[in-house]
mmCIF file with all atom_site columns, C-alpha atoms and ligand atoms in Angstrom:
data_model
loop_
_atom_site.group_PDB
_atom_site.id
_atom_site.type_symbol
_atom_site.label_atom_id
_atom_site.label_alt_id
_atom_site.label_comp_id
_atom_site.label_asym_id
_atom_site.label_entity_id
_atom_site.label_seq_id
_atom_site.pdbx_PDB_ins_code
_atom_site.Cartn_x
_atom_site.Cartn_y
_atom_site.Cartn_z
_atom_site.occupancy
_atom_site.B_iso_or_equiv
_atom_site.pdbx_formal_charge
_atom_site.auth_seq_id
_atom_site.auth_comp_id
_atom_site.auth_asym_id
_atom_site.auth_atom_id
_atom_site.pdbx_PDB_model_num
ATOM   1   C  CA  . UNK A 1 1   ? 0.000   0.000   0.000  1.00 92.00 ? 12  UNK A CA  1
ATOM   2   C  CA  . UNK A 1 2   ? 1.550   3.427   -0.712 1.00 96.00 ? 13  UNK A CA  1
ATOM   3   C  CA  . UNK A 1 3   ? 2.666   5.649   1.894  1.00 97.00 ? 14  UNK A CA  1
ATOM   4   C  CA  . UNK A 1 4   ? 1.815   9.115   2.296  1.00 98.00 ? 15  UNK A CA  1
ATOM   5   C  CA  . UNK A 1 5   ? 3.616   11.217  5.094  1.00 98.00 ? 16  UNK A CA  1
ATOM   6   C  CA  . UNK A 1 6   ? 1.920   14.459  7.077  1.00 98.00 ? 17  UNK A CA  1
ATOM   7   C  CA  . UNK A 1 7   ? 4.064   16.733  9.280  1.00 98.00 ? 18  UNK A CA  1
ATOM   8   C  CA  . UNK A 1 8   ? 2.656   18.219  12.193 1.00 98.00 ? 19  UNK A CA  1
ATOM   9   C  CA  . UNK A 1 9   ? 2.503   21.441  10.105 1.00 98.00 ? 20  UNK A CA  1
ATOM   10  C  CA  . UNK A 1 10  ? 0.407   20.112  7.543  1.00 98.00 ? 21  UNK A CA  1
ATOM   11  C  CA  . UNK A 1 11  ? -1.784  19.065  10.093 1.00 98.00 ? 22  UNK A CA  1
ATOM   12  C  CA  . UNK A 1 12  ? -1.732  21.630  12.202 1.00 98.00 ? 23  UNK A CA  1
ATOM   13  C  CA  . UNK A 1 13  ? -2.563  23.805  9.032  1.00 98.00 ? 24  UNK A CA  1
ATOM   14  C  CA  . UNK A 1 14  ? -5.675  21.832  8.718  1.00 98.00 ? 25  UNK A CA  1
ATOM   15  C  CA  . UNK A 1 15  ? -7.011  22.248  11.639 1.00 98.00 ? 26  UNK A CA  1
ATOM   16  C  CA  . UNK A 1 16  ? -6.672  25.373  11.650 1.00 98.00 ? 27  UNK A CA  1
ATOM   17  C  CA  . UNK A 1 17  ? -8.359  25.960  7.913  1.00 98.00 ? 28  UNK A CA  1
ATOM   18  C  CA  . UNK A 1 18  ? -11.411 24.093  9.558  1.00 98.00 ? 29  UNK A CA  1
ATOM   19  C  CA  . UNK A 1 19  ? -12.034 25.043  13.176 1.00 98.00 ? 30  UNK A CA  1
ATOM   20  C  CA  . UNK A 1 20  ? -14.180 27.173  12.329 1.00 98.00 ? 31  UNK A CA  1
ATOM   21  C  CA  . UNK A 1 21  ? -16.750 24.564  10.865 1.00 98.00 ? 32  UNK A CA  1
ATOM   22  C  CA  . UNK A 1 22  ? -16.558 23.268  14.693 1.00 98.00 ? 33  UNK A CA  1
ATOM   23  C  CA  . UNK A 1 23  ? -17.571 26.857  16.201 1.00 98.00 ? 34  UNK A CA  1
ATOM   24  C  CA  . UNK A 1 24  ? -20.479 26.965  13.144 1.00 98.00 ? 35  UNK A CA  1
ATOM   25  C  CA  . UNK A 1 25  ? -21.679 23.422  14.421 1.00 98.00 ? 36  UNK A CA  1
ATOM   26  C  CA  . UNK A 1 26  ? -21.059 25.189  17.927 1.00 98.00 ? 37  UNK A CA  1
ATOM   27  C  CA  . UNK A 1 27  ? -21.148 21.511  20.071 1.00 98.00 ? 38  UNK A CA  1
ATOM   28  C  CA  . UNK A 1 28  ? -21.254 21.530  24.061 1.00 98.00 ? 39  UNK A CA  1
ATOM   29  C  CA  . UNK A 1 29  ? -18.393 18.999  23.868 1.00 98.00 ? 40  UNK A CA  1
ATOM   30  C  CA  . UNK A 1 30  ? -15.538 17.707  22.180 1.00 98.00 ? 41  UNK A CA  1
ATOM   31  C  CA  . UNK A 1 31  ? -15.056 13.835  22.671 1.00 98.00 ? 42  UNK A CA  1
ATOM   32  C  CA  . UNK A 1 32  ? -11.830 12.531  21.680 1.00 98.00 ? 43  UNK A CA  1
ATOM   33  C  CA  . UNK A 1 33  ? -11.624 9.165   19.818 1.00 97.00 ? 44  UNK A CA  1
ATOM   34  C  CA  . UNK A 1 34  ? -8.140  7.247   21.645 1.00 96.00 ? 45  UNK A CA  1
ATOM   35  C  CA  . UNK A 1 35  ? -5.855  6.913   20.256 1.00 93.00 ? 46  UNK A CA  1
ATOM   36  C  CA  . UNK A 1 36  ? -5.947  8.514   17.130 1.00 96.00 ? 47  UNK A CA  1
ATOM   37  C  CA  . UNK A 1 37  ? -8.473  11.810  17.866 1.00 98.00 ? 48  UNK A CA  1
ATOM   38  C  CA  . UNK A 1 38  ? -6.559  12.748  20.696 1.00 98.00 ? 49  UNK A CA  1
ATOM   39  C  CA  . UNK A 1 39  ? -3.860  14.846  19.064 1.00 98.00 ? 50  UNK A CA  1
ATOM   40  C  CA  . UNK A 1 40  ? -6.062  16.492  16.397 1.00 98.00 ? 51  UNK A CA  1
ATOM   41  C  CA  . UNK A 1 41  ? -8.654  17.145  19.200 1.00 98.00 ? 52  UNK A CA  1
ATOM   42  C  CA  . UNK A 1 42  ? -6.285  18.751  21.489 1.00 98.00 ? 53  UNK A CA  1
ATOM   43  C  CA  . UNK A 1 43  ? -4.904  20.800  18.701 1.00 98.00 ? 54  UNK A CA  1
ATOM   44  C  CA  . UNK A 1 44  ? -8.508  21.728  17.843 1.00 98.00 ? 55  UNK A CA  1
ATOM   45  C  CA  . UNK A 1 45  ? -9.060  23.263  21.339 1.00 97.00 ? 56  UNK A CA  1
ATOM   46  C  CA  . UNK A 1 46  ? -6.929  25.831  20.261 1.00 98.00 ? 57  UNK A CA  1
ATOM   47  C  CA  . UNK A 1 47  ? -9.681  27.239  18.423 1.00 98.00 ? 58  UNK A CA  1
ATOM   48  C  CA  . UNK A 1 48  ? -12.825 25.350  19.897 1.00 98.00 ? 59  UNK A CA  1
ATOM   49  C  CA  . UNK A 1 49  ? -12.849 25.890  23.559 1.00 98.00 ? 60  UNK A CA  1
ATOM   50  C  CA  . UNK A 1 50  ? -14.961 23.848  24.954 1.00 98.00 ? 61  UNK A CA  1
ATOM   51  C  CA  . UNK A 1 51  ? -14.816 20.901  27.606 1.00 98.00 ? 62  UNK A CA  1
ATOM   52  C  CA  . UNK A 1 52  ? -12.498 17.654  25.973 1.00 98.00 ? 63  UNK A CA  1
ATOM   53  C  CA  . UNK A 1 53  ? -13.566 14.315  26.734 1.00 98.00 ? 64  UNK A CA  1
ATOM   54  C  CA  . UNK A 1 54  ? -11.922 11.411  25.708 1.00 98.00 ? 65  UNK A CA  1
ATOM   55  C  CA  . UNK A 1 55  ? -13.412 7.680   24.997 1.00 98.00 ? 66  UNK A CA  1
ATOM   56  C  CA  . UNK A 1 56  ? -10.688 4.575   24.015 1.00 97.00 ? 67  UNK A CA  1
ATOM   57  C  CA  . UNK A 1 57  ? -11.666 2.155   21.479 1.00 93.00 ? 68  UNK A CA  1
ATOM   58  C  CA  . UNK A 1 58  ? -9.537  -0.837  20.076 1.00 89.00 ? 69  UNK A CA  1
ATOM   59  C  CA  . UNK A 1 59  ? -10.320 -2.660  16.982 1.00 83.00 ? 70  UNK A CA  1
ATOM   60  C  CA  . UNK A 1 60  ? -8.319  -6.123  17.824 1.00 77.00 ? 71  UNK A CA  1
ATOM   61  C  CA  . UNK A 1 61  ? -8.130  -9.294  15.455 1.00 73.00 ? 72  UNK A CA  1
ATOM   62  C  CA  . UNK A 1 62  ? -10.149 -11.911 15.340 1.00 71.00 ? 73  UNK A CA  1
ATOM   63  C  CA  . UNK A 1 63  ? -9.047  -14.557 13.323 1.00 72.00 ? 74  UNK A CA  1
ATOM   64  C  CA  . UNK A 1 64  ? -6.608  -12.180 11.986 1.00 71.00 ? 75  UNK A CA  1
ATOM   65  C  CA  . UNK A 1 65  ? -9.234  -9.896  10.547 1.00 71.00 ? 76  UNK A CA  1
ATOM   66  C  CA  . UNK A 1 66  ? -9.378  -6.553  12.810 1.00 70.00 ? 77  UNK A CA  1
ATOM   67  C  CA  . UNK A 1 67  ? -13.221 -7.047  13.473 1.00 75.00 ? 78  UNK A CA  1
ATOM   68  C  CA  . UNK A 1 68  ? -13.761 -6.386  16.907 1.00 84.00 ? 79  UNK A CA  1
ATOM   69  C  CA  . UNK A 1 69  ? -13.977 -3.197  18.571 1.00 87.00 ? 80  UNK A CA  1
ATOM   70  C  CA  . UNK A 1 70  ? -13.004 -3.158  22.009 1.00 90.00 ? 81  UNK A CA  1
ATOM   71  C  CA  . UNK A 1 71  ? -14.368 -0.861  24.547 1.00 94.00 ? 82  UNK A CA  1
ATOM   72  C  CA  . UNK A 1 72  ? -10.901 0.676   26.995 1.00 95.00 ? 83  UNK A CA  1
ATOM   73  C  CA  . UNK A 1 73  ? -12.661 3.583   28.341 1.00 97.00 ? 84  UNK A CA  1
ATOM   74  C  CA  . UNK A 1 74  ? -15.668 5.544   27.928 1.00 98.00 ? 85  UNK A CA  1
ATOM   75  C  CA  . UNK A 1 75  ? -17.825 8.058   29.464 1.00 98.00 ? 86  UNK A CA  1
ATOM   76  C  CA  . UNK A 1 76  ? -21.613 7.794   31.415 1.00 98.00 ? 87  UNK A CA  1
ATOM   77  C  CA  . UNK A 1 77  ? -22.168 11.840  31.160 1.00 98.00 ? 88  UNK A CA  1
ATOM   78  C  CA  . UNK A 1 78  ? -26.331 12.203  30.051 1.00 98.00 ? 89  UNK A CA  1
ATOM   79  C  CA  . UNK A 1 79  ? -25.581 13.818  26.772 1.00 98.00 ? 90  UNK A CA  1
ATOM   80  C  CA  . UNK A 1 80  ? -29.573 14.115  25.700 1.00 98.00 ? 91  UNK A CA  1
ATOM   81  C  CA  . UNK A 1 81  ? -29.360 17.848  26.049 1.00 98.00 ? 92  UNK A CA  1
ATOM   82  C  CA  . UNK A 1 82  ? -25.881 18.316  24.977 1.00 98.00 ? 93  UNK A CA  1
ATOM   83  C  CA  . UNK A 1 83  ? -24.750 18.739  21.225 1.00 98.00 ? 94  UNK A CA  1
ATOM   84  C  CA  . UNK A 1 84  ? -20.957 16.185  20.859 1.00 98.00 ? 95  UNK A CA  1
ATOM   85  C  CA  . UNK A 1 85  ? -18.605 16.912  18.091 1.00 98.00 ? 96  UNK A CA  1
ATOM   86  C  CA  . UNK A 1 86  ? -16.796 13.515  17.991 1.00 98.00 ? 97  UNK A CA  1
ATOM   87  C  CA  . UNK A 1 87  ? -13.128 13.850  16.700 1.00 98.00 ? 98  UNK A CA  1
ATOM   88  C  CA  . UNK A 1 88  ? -10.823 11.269  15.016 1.00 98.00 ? 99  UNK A CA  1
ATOM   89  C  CA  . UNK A 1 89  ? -8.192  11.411  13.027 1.00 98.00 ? 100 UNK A CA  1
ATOM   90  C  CA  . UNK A 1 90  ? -9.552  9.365   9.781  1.00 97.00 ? 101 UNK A CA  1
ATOM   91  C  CA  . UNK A 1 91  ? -12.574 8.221   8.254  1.00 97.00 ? 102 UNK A CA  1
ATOM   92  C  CA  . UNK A 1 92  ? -11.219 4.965   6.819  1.00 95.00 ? 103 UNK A CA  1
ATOM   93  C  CA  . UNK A 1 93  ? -13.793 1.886   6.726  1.00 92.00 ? 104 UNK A CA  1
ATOM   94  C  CA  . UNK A 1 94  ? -15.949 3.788   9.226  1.00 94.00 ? 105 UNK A CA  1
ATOM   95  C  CA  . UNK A 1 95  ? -16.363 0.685   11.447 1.00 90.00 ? 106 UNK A CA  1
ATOM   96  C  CA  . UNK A 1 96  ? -15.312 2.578   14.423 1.00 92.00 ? 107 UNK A CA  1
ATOM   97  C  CA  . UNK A 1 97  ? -16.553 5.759   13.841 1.00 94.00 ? 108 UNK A CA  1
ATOM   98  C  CA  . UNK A 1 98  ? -19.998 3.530   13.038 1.00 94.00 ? 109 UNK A CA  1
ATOM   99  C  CA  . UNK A 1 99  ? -19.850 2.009   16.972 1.00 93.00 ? 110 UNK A CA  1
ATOM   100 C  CA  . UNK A 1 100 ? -19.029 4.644   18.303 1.00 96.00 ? 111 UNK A CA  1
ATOM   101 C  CA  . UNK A 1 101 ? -22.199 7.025   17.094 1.00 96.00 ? 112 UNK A CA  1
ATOM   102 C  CA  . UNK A 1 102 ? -24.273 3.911   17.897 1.00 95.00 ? 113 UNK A CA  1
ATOM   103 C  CA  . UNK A 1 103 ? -22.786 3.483   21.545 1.00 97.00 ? 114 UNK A CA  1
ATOM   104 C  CA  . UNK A 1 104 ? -23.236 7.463   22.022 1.00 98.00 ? 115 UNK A CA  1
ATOM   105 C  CA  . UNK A 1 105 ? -26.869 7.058   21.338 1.00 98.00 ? 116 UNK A CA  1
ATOM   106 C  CA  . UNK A 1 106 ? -27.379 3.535   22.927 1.00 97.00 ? 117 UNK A CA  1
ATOM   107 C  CA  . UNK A 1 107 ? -25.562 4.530   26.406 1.00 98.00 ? 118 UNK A CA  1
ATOM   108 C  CA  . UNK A 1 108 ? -25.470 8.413   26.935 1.00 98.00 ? 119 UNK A CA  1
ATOM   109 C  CA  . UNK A 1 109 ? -28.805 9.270   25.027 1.00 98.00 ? 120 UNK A CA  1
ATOM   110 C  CA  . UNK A 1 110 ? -26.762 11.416  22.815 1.00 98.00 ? 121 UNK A CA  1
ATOM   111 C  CA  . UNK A 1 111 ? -29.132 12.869  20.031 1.00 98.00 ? 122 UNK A CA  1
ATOM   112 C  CA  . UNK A 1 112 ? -27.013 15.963  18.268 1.00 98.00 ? 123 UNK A CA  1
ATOM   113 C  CA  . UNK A 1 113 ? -23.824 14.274  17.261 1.00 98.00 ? 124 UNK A CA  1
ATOM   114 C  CA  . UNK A 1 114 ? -21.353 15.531  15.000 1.00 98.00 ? 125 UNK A CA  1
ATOM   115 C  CA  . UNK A 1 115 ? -17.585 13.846  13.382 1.00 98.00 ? 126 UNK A CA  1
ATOM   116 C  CA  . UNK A 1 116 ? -14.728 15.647  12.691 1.00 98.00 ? 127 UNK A CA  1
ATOM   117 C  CA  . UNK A 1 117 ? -11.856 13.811  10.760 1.00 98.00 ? 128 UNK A CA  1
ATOM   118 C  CA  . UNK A 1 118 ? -8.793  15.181  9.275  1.00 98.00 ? 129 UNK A CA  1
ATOM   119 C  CA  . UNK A 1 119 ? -8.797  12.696  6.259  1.00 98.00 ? 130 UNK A CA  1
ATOM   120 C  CA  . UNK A 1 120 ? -11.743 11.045  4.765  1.00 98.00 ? 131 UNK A CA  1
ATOM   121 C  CA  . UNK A 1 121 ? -10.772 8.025   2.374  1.00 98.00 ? 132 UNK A CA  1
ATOM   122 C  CA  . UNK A 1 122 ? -12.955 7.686   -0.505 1.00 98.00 ? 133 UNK A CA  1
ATOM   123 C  CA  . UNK A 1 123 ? -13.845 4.438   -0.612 1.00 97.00 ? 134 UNK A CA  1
ATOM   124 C  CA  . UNK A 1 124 ? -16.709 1.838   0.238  1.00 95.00 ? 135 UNK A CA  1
ATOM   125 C  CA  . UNK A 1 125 ? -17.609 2.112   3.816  1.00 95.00 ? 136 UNK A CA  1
ATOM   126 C  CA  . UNK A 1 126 ? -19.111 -0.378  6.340  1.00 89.00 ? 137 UNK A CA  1
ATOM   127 C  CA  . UNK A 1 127 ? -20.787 1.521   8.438  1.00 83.00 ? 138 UNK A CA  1
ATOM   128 C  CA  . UNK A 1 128 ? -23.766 4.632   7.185  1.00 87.00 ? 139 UNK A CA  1
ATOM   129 C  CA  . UNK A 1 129 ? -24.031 7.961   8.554  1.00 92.00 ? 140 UNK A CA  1
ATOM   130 C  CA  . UNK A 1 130 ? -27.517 9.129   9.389  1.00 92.00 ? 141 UNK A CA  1
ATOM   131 C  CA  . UNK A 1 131 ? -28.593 12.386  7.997  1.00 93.00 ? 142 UNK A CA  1
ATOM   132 C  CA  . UNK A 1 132 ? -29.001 13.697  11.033 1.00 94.00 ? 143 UNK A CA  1
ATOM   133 C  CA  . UNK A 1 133 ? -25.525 13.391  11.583 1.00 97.00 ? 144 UNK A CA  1
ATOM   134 C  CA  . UNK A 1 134 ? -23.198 16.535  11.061 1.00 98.00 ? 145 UNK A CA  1
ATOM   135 C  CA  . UNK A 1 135 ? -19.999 15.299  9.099  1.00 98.00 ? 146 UNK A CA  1
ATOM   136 C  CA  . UNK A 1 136 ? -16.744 17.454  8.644  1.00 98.00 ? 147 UNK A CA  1
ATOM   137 C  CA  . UNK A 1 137 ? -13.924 15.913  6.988  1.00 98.00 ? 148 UNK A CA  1
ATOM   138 C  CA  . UNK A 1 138 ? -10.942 18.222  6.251  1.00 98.00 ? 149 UNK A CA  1
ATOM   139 C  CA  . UNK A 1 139 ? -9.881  16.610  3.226  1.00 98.00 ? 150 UNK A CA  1
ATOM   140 C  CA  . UNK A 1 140 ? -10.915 13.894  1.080  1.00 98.00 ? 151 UNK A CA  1
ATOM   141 C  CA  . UNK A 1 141 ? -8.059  11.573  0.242  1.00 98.00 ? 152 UNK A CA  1
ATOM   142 C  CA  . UNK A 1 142 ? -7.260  8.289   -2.033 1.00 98.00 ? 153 UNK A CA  1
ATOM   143 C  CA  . UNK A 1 143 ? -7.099  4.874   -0.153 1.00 98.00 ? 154 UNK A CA  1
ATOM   144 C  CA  . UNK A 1 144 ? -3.501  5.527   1.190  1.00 98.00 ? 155 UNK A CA  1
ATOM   145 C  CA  . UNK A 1 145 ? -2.033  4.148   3.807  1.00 97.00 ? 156 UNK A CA  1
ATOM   146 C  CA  . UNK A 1 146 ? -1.325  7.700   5.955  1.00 98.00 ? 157 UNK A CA  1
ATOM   147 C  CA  . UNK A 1 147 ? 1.559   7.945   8.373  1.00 98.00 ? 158 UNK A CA  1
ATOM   148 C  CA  . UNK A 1 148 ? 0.782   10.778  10.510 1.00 98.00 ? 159 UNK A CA  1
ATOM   149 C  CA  . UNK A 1 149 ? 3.555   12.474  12.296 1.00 98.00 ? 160 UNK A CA  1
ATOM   150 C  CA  . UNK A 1 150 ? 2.594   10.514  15.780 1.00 97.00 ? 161 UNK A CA  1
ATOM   151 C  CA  . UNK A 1 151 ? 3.156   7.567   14.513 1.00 96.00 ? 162 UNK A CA  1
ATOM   152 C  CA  . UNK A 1 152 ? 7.013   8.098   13.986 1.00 93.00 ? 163 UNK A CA  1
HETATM 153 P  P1  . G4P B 2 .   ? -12.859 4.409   11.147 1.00 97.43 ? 205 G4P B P1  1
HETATM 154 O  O1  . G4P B 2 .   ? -14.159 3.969   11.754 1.00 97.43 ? 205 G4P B O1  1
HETATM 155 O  O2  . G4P B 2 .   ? -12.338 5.663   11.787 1.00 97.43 ? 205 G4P B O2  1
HETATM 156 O  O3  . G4P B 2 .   ? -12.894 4.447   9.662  1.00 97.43 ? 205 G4P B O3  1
HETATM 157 O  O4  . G4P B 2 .   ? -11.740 3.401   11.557 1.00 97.43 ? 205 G4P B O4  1
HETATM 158 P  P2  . G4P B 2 .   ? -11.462 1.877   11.155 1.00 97.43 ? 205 G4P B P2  1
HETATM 159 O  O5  . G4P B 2 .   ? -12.196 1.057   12.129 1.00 97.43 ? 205 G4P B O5  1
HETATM 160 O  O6  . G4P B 2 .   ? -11.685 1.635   9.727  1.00 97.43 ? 205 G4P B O6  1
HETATM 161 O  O7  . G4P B 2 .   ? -9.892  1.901   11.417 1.00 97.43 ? 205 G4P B O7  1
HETATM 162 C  C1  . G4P B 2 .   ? -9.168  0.878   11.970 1.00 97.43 ? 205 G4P B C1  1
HETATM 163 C  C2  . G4P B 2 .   ? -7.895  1.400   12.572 1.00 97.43 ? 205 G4P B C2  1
HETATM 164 O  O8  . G4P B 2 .   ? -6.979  1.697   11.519 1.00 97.43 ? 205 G4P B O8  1
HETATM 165 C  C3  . G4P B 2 .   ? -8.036  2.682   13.366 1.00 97.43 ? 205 G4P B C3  1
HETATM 166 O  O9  . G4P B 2 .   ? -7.112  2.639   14.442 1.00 97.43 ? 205 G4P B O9  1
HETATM 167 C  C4  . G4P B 2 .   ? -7.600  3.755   12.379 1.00 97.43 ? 205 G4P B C4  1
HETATM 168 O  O10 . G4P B 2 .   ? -7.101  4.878   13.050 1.00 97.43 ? 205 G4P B O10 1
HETATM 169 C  C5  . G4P B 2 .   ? -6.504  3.031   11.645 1.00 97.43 ? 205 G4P B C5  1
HETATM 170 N  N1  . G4P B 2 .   ? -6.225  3.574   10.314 1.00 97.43 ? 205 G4P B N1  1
HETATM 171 C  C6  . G4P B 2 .   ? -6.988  3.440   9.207  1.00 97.43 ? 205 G4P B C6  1
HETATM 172 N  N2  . G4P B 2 .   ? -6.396  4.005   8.154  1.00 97.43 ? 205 G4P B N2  1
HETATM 173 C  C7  . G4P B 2 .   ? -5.232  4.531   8.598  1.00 97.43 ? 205 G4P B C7  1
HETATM 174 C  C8  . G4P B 2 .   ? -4.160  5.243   7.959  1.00 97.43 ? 205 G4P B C8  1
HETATM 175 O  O11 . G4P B 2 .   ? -4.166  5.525   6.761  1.00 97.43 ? 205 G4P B O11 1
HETATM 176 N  N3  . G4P B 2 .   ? -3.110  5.604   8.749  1.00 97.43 ? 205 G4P B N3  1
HETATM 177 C  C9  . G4P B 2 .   ? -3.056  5.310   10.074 1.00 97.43 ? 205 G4P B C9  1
HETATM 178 N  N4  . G4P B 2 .   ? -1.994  5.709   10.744 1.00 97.43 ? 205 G4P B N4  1
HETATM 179 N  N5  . G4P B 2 .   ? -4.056  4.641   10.713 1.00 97.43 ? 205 G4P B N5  1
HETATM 180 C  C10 . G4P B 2 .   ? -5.131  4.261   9.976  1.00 97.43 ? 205 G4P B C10 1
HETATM 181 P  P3  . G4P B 2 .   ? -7.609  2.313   15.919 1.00 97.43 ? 205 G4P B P3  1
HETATM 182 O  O12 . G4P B 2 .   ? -7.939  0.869   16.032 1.00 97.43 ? 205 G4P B O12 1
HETATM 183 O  O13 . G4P B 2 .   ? -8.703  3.274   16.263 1.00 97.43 ? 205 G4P B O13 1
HETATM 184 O  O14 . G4P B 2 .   ? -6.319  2.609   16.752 1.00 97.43 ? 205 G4P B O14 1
HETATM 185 P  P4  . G4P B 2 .   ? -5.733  3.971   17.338 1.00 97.43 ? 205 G4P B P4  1
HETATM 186 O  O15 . G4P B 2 .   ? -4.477  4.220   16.557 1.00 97.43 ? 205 G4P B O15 1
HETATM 187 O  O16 . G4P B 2 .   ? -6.734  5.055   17.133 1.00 97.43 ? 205 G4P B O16 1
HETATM 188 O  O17 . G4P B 2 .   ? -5.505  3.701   18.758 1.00 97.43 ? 205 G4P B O17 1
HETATM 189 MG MG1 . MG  B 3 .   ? -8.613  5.304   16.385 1.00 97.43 ? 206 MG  B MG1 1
#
């Protein structure tokens, strides 16, 4: 799979060209998808400042397909009356980003949900957004494999 490198400038840039879709959404929260969301969603609190929560999901291998997300941490806040702007860093076969919207609803009541992703990959996805459901991708990207600058 090719490679495609980001520096924490180009991703800092990002952010910055998009915070301001956050503050137009204008959510109660941010909530942090571990590992992955919680650089970009610190970074974004330069700009959004509002309360940062943080919930931990794993995807782990079953029979050597990663197919099974596993819960590490998560939060029991009542968020029926609250508006969440849920932050990751991609958008790749949505299966986490999928479980996690349905767990948000499911456990906390949450009804006004939003995602923010730096990179969206276009491609077929396994899980659906609902309409209801505001999406902000930064960029739209081809089915790389992305090294972001945390990884190194
Ligand atoms: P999605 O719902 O956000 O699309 O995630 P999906 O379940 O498809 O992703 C499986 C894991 O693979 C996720 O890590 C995701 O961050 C990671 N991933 C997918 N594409 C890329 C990529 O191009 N570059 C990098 N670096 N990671 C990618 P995870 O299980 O959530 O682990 P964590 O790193 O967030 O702890
Ligand atoms: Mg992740």
């Amino acid at each position: 799979m090719k490679k495609v490198n980001y520096s924490y400038d180009k991703i800092t840039q990002l952010i910055k060209d998009n915070a301001h879709k956050i503050n137009n959404y204008n959510p109660d929260y941010i909530i942090a998808i571990g590992g992955g969301g919680l650089i970009p969603a610190r970074l974004i609190r330069n700009y959004v400042k509002k309360p940062l929560y943080v919930v931990t999901l794993s995807l782990y291998d079953d029979d050597k397909i990663k197919d099974t997300v596993e819960i590490i941490q998560w939060i029991d806040n009542d968020l029926s009356e609250k508006k969440i702007m849920i932050v990751d860093e991609v958008d790749d076969t949505r299966k986490t980003l999928d479980f996690c919207i349905k767990r948000f609803k499911l456990i906390n009541n949450a009804k006004n949900i939003g995602i923010f992703v730096l990179q969206n990959k276009i491609k077929e996805k396994l899980g659906q957004l609902d309409d209801d459901i505001k999406y902000i991708s930064c960029e739209n990207v081809q089915d790389d494999w992305i090294v972001y600058p945390w990884d190194l």
